[in-house]
Amino acid sequence: MTDNSKISWSNKHVKGIVCILFAALGFSFMTFFVRISGDLPTMQKAFFRNAFAAVVALSLLVKEGKGIHIVKENRMDIFMRCLFGTSGLICNFYAIDHLGIADANMLNKLSPFFAILVSIPLLKEVPSKVDIVTTIIAFIGAVFIIRPSGGAAAIPALLGLYGGFGAGTAYAFVRKLGKKGERTPIIVMCFSLFSCLVTGPFLIFDYHPMSFKQFMFLMLAGVGASVGQFSITTAYKYAPAKEISVFDYTQVIFAAIWGMIFLGEIPVMLSIIGYIIIIGMAVLRWYYNLHHLD
């Protein structure tokens, strides 16, 4: 058990918290701009969001000057990260368009709990009893948000749930790649390009002309996503995930605020109960990891 006196909130911890709050703000803006970009196909929104991220990642690789090379033993892991990340992103975007943005964000924030489950067979990591209990209770919280009805109305929520699963699985593969020493810009570039390749053909058959305003909203969604990605990467350089990861859940609060102010979305009571349960379990895991793990 870690002695509480050893936990000092130094300037690095403060910087880490600030960075992760910026990440949450960036991702919440991504969600918001995707939503207000209007009645465009989900694949079209996903393409332009990832095209912007691909340009940013390629620019960083060129500036880095180390070339673009993927080690052979990492290729399958990168493919799986791209596959689950892309399918999760598409489902998340669909949920954003058909649910309240706070609900869509909250379902996506189940990703850490899915990552725990996926890491068992993938990374041979044995979850603690606290991980198991909090994961089960978090999924009970998700039921309050999804509110299964057996009809078509439940489809966006279920796809939003898969979005969380896809993201959690992708994070597990990113963790595996990180242990192998793969560079972050390479992982981001591969994911962004793969997503563009998957969603690009849909633009040929189902492209909807965009106004300048819609185009700018999608570009701003890409900016928000890039701010989120780079801020969260920087945050974990300043402080361990176990000490600051819980602050990432402020994304749901930011999204709820944008939804209430600009879209007139007021979460229903059952959704609020679900938020409290899921965030409560995240806080419990954070507190346990902070005080009981070395």
CSV table of C-alpha atoms in Angstrom, one decimal:
chain,number,residue,atom,x,y,z
A,1,MET,CA,0.0,0.0,0.0
A,2,THR,CA,1.3,3.4,-0.9
A,3,ASP,CA,1.8,5.8,2.1
A,4,ASN,CA,-0.4,8.8,1.7
A,5,SER,CA,2.5,11.0,2.7
A,6,LYS,CA,4.3,10.0,-0.5
A,7,ILE,CA,1.5,11.3,-2.7
A,8,SER,CA,2.6,14.9,-3.4
A,9,TRP,CA,0.7,17.1,-5.8
A,10,SER,CA,3.7,18.7,-7.4
A,11,ASN,CA,3.8,21.1,-10.3
A,12,LYS,CA,4.0,18.1,-12.6
A,13,HIS,CA,0.8,16.7,-11.2
A,14,VAL,CA,-0.9,20.1,-11.6
A,15,LYS,CA,0.3,20.3,-15.2
A,16,GLY,CA,-0.9,16.7,-15.8
A,17,ILE,CA,-4.4,17.6,-14.5
A,18,VAL,CA,-4.5,20.8,-16.6
A,19,CYS,CA,-3.5,18.9,-19.7
A,20,ILE,CA,-6.1,16.2,-19.1
A,21,LEU,CA,-8.8,18.8,-18.5
A,22,PHE,CA,-7.8,20.4,-21.9
A,23,ALA,CA,-8.1,16.9,-23.4
A,24,ALA,CA,-11.6,16.5,-22.0
A,25,LEU,CA,-12.5,20.0,-23.3
A,26,GLY,CA,-11.1,19.2,-26.7
A,27,PHE,CA,-13.0,15.9,-27.1
A,28,SER,CA,-16.2,17.5,-25.8
A,29,PHE,CA,-15.8,20.1,-28.6
A,30,MET,CA,-15.2,17.4,-31.1
A,31,THR,CA,-18.5,15.8,-30.1
A,32,PHE,CA,-20.3,19.1,-30.1
A,33,PHE,CA,-19.1,20.1,-33.6
A,34,VAL,CA,-19.8,16.7,-35.0
A,35,ARG,CA,-23.4,17.1,-33.8
A,36,ILE,CA,-24.0,20.6,-35.1
A,37,SER,CA,-22.5,19.9,-38.5
A,38,GLY,CA,-26.0,18.9,-39.4
A,39,ASP,CA,-27.7,16.2,-41.3
A,40,LEU,CA,-24.6,14.6,-42.9
A,41,PRO,CA,-23.9,10.9,-43.2
A,42,THR,CA,-22.0,9.4,-40.3
A,43,MET,CA,-19.3,8.1,-42.6
A,44,GLN,CA,-18.8,11.6,-44.1
A,45,LYS,CA,-18.3,13.1,-40.7
A,46,ALA,CA,-15.9,10.4,-39.7
A,47,PHE,CA,-13.8,10.8,-42.8
A,48,PHE,CA,-13.3,14.6,-42.4
A,49,ARG,CA,-12.6,14.3,-38.7
A,50,ASN,CA,-9.9,11.7,-39.4
A,51,ALA,CA,-8.5,13.4,-42.5
A,52,PHE,CA,-7.5,16.4,-40.3
A,53,ALA,CA,-5.9,14.1,-37.7
A,54,ALA,CA,-4.0,12.3,-40.4
A,55,VAL,CA,-2.5,15.5,-41.7
A,56,VAL,CA,-1.5,16.5,-38.2
A,57,ALA,CA,0.1,13.1,-37.6
A,58,LEU,CA,2.0,13.0,-40.9
A,59,SER,CA,3.3,16.6,-40.3
A,60,LEU,CA,4.7,15.5,-36.9
A,61,LEU,CA,6.4,12.5,-38.5
A,62,VAL,CA,8.0,14.6,-41.2
A,63,LYS,CA,9.1,17.1,-38.6
A,64,GLU,CA,10.5,14.2,-36.4
A,65,GLY,CA,12.6,13.1,-39.3
A,66,LYS,CA,12.7,9.4,-38.3
A,67,GLY,CA,10.8,8.1,-41.3
A,68,ILE,CA,7.7,6.0,-41.5
A,69,HIS,CA,8.4,2.4,-40.7
A,70,ILE,CA,6.3,-0.2,-38.9
A,71,VAL,CA,8.1,-3.1,-37.3
A,72,LYS,CA,6.8,-6.4,-38.7
A,73,GLU,CA,5.8,-7.8,-35.4
A,74,ASN,CA,3.7,-4.7,-34.6
A,75,ARG,CA,1.7,-4.7,-37.8
A,76,MET,CA,-1.1,-7.0,-36.7
A,77,ASP,CA,-1.5,-5.1,-33.4
A,78,ILE,CA,-1.7,-1.8,-35.3
A,79,PHE,CA,-4.3,-3.3,-37.7
A,80,MET,CA,-6.4,-4.5,-34.7
A,81,ARG,CA,-6.1,-1.1,-33.1
A,82,CYS,CA,-7.2,0.6,-36.3
A,83,LEU,CA,-10.1,-1.9,-36.8
A,84,PHE,CA,-11.6,-1.5,-33.4
A,85,GLY,CA,-10.8,2.2,-33.2
A,86,THR,CA,-12.4,2.9,-36.5
A,87,SER,CA,-15.5,0.8,-35.9
A,88,GLY,CA,-15.9,2.3,-32.4
A,89,LEU,CA,-15.5,5.9,-33.8
A,90,ILE,CA,-18.1,5.3,-36.4
A,91,CYS,CA,-20.6,4.0,-33.9
A,92,ASN,CA,-19.8,6.8,-31.5
A,93,PHE,CA,-20.5,9.4,-34.2
A,94,TYR,CA,-23.8,7.7,-35.0
A,95,ALA,CA,-24.7,7.8,-31.3
A,96,ILE,CA,-23.8,11.5,-31.1
A,97,ASP,CA,-26.2,12.2,-34.0
A,98,HIS,CA,-29.1,10.2,-32.5
A,99,LEU,CA,-28.7,10.6,-28.7
A,100,GLY,CA,-28.1,13.5,-26.4
A,101,ILE,CA,-24.4,14.3,-26.6
A,102,ALA,CA,-23.9,13.8,-22.9
A,103,ASP,CA,-25.4,10.3,-23.2
A,104,ALA,CA,-23.2,9.5,-26.2
A,105,ASN,CA,-20.1,10.7,-24.3
A,106,MET,CA,-20.9,8.7,-21.2
A,107,LEU,CA,-21.4,5.5,-23.2
A,108,ASN,CA,-18.0,6.1,-24.9
A,109,LYS,CA,-16.5,6.7,-21.4
A,110,LEU,CA,-17.1,3.0,-20.6
A,111,SER,CA,-14.0,2.4,-22.6
A,112,PRO,CA,-11.7,2.0,-19.6
A,113,PHE,CA,-13.9,-0.7,-18.2
A,114,PHE,CA,-14.0,-2.5,-21.5
A,115,ALA,CA,-10.2,-2.2,-21.6
A,116,ILE,CA,-10.0,-4.1,-18.3
A,117,LEU,CA,-11.9,-7.0,-19.8
A,118,VAL,CA,-10.0,-7.0,-23.1
A,119,SER,CA,-6.6,-6.8,-21.3
A,120,ILE,CA,-7.3,-10.2,-19.7
A,121,PRO,CA,-6.8,-12.3,-22.8
A,122,LEU,CA,-4.7,-9.7,-24.8
A,123,LEU,CA,-2.2,-8.6,-22.2
A,124,LYS,CA,-2.6,-11.4,-19.6
A,125,GLU,CA,-3.4,-8.8,-17.0
A,126,VAL,CA,-5.4,-10.2,-14.1
A,127,PRO,CA,-8.0,-7.6,-12.8
A,128,SER,CA,-8.3,-6.9,-9.1
A,129,LYS,CA,-11.5,-7.5,-7.2
A,130,VAL,CA,-12.1,-3.8,-7.2
A,131,ASP,CA,-11.7,-3.7,-11.0
A,132,ILE,CA,-14.2,-6.6,-11.4
A,133,VAL,CA,-16.8,-5.1,-9.0
A,134,THR,CA,-16.6,-1.6,-10.4
A,135,THR,CA,-16.8,-2.8,-14.0
A,136,ILE,CA,-20.0,-4.8,-13.3
A,137,ILE,CA,-21.6,-1.9,-11.5
A,138,ALA,CA,-20.5,0.5,-14.3
A,139,PHE,CA,-22.3,-1.6,-16.8
A,140,ILE,CA,-25.4,-1.5,-14.6
A,141,GLY,CA,-25.1,2.3,-14.8
A,142,ALA,CA,-25.0,2.0,-18.6
A,143,VAL,CA,-28.4,0.2,-18.5
A,144,PHE,CA,-29.9,3.4,-17.1
A,145,ILE,CA,-28.6,5.4,-20.0
A,146,ILE,CA,-29.5,2.8,-22.7
A,147,ARG,CA,-32.9,2.1,-21.2
A,148,PRO,CA,-33.5,-1.1,-23.3
A,149,SER,CA,-36.8,-1.0,-25.0
A,150,GLY,CA,-36.5,-3.8,-27.5
A,151,GLY,CA,-37.3,-1.4,-30.3
A,152,ALA,CA,-35.4,0.7,-32.9
A,153,ALA,CA,-35.0,3.4,-30.4
A,154,ALA,CA,-32.4,1.4,-28.5
A,155,ILE,CA,-30.2,1.0,-31.6
A,156,PRO,CA,-28.3,4.3,-31.2
A,157,ALA,CA,-27.6,3.6,-27.5
A,158,LEU,CA,-26.4,0.0,-28.3
A,159,LEU,CA,-24.1,1.4,-31.0
A,160,GLY,CA,-22.9,4.0,-28.6
A,161,LEU,CA,-22.1,1.1,-26.2
A,162,TYR,CA,-20.2,-0.6,-28.9
A,163,GLY,CA,-18.4,2.7,-29.5
A,164,GLY,CA,-17.1,2.4,-25.9
A,165,PHE,CA,-16.1,-1.2,-26.5
A,166,GLY,CA,-14.3,-0.4,-29.7
A,167,ALA,CA,-12.4,2.5,-28.0
A,168,GLY,CA,-11.5,0.3,-25.0
A,169,THR,CA,-10.2,-2.5,-27.2
A,170,ALA,CA,-8.2,0.0,-29.2
A,171,TYR,CA,-6.7,1.4,-26.0
A,172,ALA,CA,-5.7,-2.1,-25.0
A,173,PHE,CA,-3.8,-2.6,-28.3
A,174,VAL,CA,-2.2,0.9,-27.9
A,175,ARG,CA,-1.0,-0.2,-24.5
A,176,LYS,CA,0.4,-3.4,-26.0
A,177,LEU,CA,2.1,-1.4,-28.8
A,178,GLY,CA,3.5,1.0,-26.2
A,179,LYS,CA,5.1,-1.8,-24.4
A,180,LYS,CA,6.8,-2.8,-27.7
A,181,GLY,CA,8.1,0.7,-28.1
A,182,GLU,CA,6.0,1.8,-31.1
A,183,ARG,CA,5.9,5.5,-31.7
A,184,THR,CA,2.7,7.4,-30.9
A,185,PRO,CA,2.7,9.4,-34.2
A,186,ILE,CA,2.9,6.2,-36.1
A,187,ILE,CA,-0.1,4.7,-34.2
A,188,VAL,CA,-2.1,7.9,-34.7
A,189,MET,CA,-1.2,8.2,-38.4
A,190,CYS,CA,-2.1,4.5,-39.1
A,191,PHE,CA,-5.4,4.8,-37.3
A,192,SER,CA,-6.4,8.1,-39.1
A,193,LEU,CA,-5.4,6.8,-42.6
A,194,PHE,CA,-7.1,3.5,-42.0
A,195,SER,CA,-10.3,5.3,-40.9
A,196,CYS,CA,-10.1,7.5,-44.1
A,197,LEU,CA,-9.7,4.4,-46.3
A,198,VAL,CA,-12.7,2.7,-44.6
A,199,THR,CA,-15.0,5.8,-44.7
A,200,GLY,CA,-13.7,7.3,-48.0
A,201,PRO,CA,-15.6,4.9,-50.4
A,202,PHE,CA,-18.9,5.9,-48.8
A,203,LEU,CA,-18.3,9.5,-49.9
A,204,ILE,CA,-18.3,8.3,-53.5
A,205,PHE,CA,-21.8,6.7,-53.2
A,206,ASP,CA,-23.4,8.8,-50.6
A,207,TYR,CA,-21.7,12.2,-50.5
A,208,HIS,CA,-23.8,15.1,-49.3
A,209,PRO,CA,-22.8,18.5,-50.5
A,210,MET,CA,-21.7,20.6,-47.5
A,211,SER,CA,-22.0,24.3,-46.9
A,212,PHE,CA,-18.9,26.2,-45.9
A,213,LYS,CA,-20.2,26.3,-42.3
A,214,GLN,CA,-20.7,22.5,-42.2
A,215,PHE,CA,-17.2,22.0,-43.6
A,216,MET,CA,-15.7,24.4,-40.9
A,217,PHE,CA,-17.6,22.6,-38.2
A,218,LEU,CA,-16.1,19.3,-39.2
A,219,MET,CA,-12.6,20.9,-39.4
A,220,LEU,CA,-13.2,22.2,-35.8
A,221,ALA,CA,-14.2,18.7,-34.8
A,222,GLY,CA,-10.8,17.6,-36.1
A,223,VAL,CA,-9.1,20.4,-34.2
A,224,GLY,CA,-10.9,19.3,-31.0
A,225,ALA,CA,-9.9,15.7,-31.5
A,226,SER,CA,-6.3,16.7,-32.1
A,227,VAL,CA,-6.2,18.9,-29.0
A,228,GLY,CA,-7.7,16.0,-27.1
A,229,GLN,CA,-5.2,13.4,-28.4
A,230,PHE,CA,-2.1,15.5,-27.9
A,231,SER,CA,-3.2,16.9,-24.5
A,232,ILE,CA,-4.0,13.5,-23.1
A,233,THR,CA,-0.6,12.1,-24.3
A,234,THR,CA,1.2,15.1,-22.7
A,235,ALA,CA,-0.8,14.6,-19.5
A,236,TYR,CA,0.4,11.1,-19.0
A,237,LYS,CA,4.0,12.3,-19.4
A,238,TYR,CA,3.6,14.5,-16.4
A,239,ALA,CA,1.8,12.1,-14.1
A,240,PRO,CA,0.8,8.4,-14.0
A,241,ALA,CA,-2.7,7.5,-15.3
A,242,LYS,CA,-3.7,6.1,-11.9
A,243,GLU,CA,-3.3,9.6,-10.4
A,244,ILE,CA,-5.1,11.8,-13.0
A,245,SER,CA,-7.2,9.6,-15.3
A,246,VAL,CA,-10.4,10.3,-13.3
A,247,PHE,CA,-10.3,13.9,-14.5
A,248,ASP,CA,-10.9,12.7,-18.0
A,249,TYR,CA,-14.6,12.2,-17.1
A,250,THR,CA,-15.1,16.0,-17.0
A,251,GLN,CA,-15.6,15.5,-20.8
A,252,VAL,CA,-19.1,14.3,-19.9
A,253,ILE,CA,-19.8,17.4,-17.9
A,254,PHE,CA,-18.5,19.7,-20.7
A,255,ALA,CA,-20.6,17.8,-23.2
A,256,ALA,CA,-23.7,18.2,-21.0
A,257,ILE,CA,-23.1,21.9,-20.7
A,258,TRP,CA,-22.8,22.4,-24.5
A,259,GLY,CA,-25.9,20.3,-25.0
A,260,MET,CA,-27.9,22.3,-22.5
A,261,ILE,CA,-26.7,25.8,-23.6
A,262,PHE,CA,-26.7,25.3,-27.4
A,263,LEU,CA,-29.0,22.4,-28.1
A,264,GLY,CA,-31.5,22.6,-25.3
A,265,GLU,CA,-30.7,19.0,-24.2
A,266,ILE,CA,-31.6,18.2,-20.6
A,267,PRO,CA,-30.6,14.7,-19.6
A,268,VAL,CA,-33.4,12.7,-18.2
A,269,MET,CA,-33.2,11.5,-14.6
A,270,LEU,CA,-32.4,7.9,-15.5
A,271,SER,CA,-29.4,9.1,-17.6
A,272,ILE,CA,-28.2,11.2,-14.7
A,273,ILE,CA,-28.4,8.2,-12.4
A,274,GLY,CA,-26.3,6.3,-15.0
A,275,TYR,CA,-23.8,9.1,-15.1
A,276,ILE,CA,-23.5,9.1,-11.3
A,277,ILE,CA,-23.0,5.3,-11.2
A,278,ILE,CA,-20.4,5.2,-13.9
A,279,ILE,CA,-18.4,8.2,-12.8
A,280,GLY,CA,-18.7,7.0,-9.2
A,281,MET,CA,-17.1,3.6,-10.2
A,282,ALA,CA,-14.4,5.5,-12.1
A,283,VAL,CA,-13.6,7.6,-9.0
A,284,LEU,CA,-13.6,4.5,-6.8
A,285,ARG,CA,-11.1,2.7,-9.1
A,286,TRP,CA,-9.0,5.9,-9.2
A,287,TYR,CA,-8.9,6.2,-5.4
A,288,TYR,CA,-8.1,2.5,-5.0
A,289,ASN,CA,-5.3,2.6,-7.5
A,290,LEU,CA,-3.9,5.8,-6.0
A,291,HIS,CA,-3.7,4.4,-2.5
A,292,HIS,CA,-3.2,0.6,-3.0
A,293,LEU,CA,-0.9,0.2,-6.0
A,294,ASP,CA,2.8,1.0,-6.2
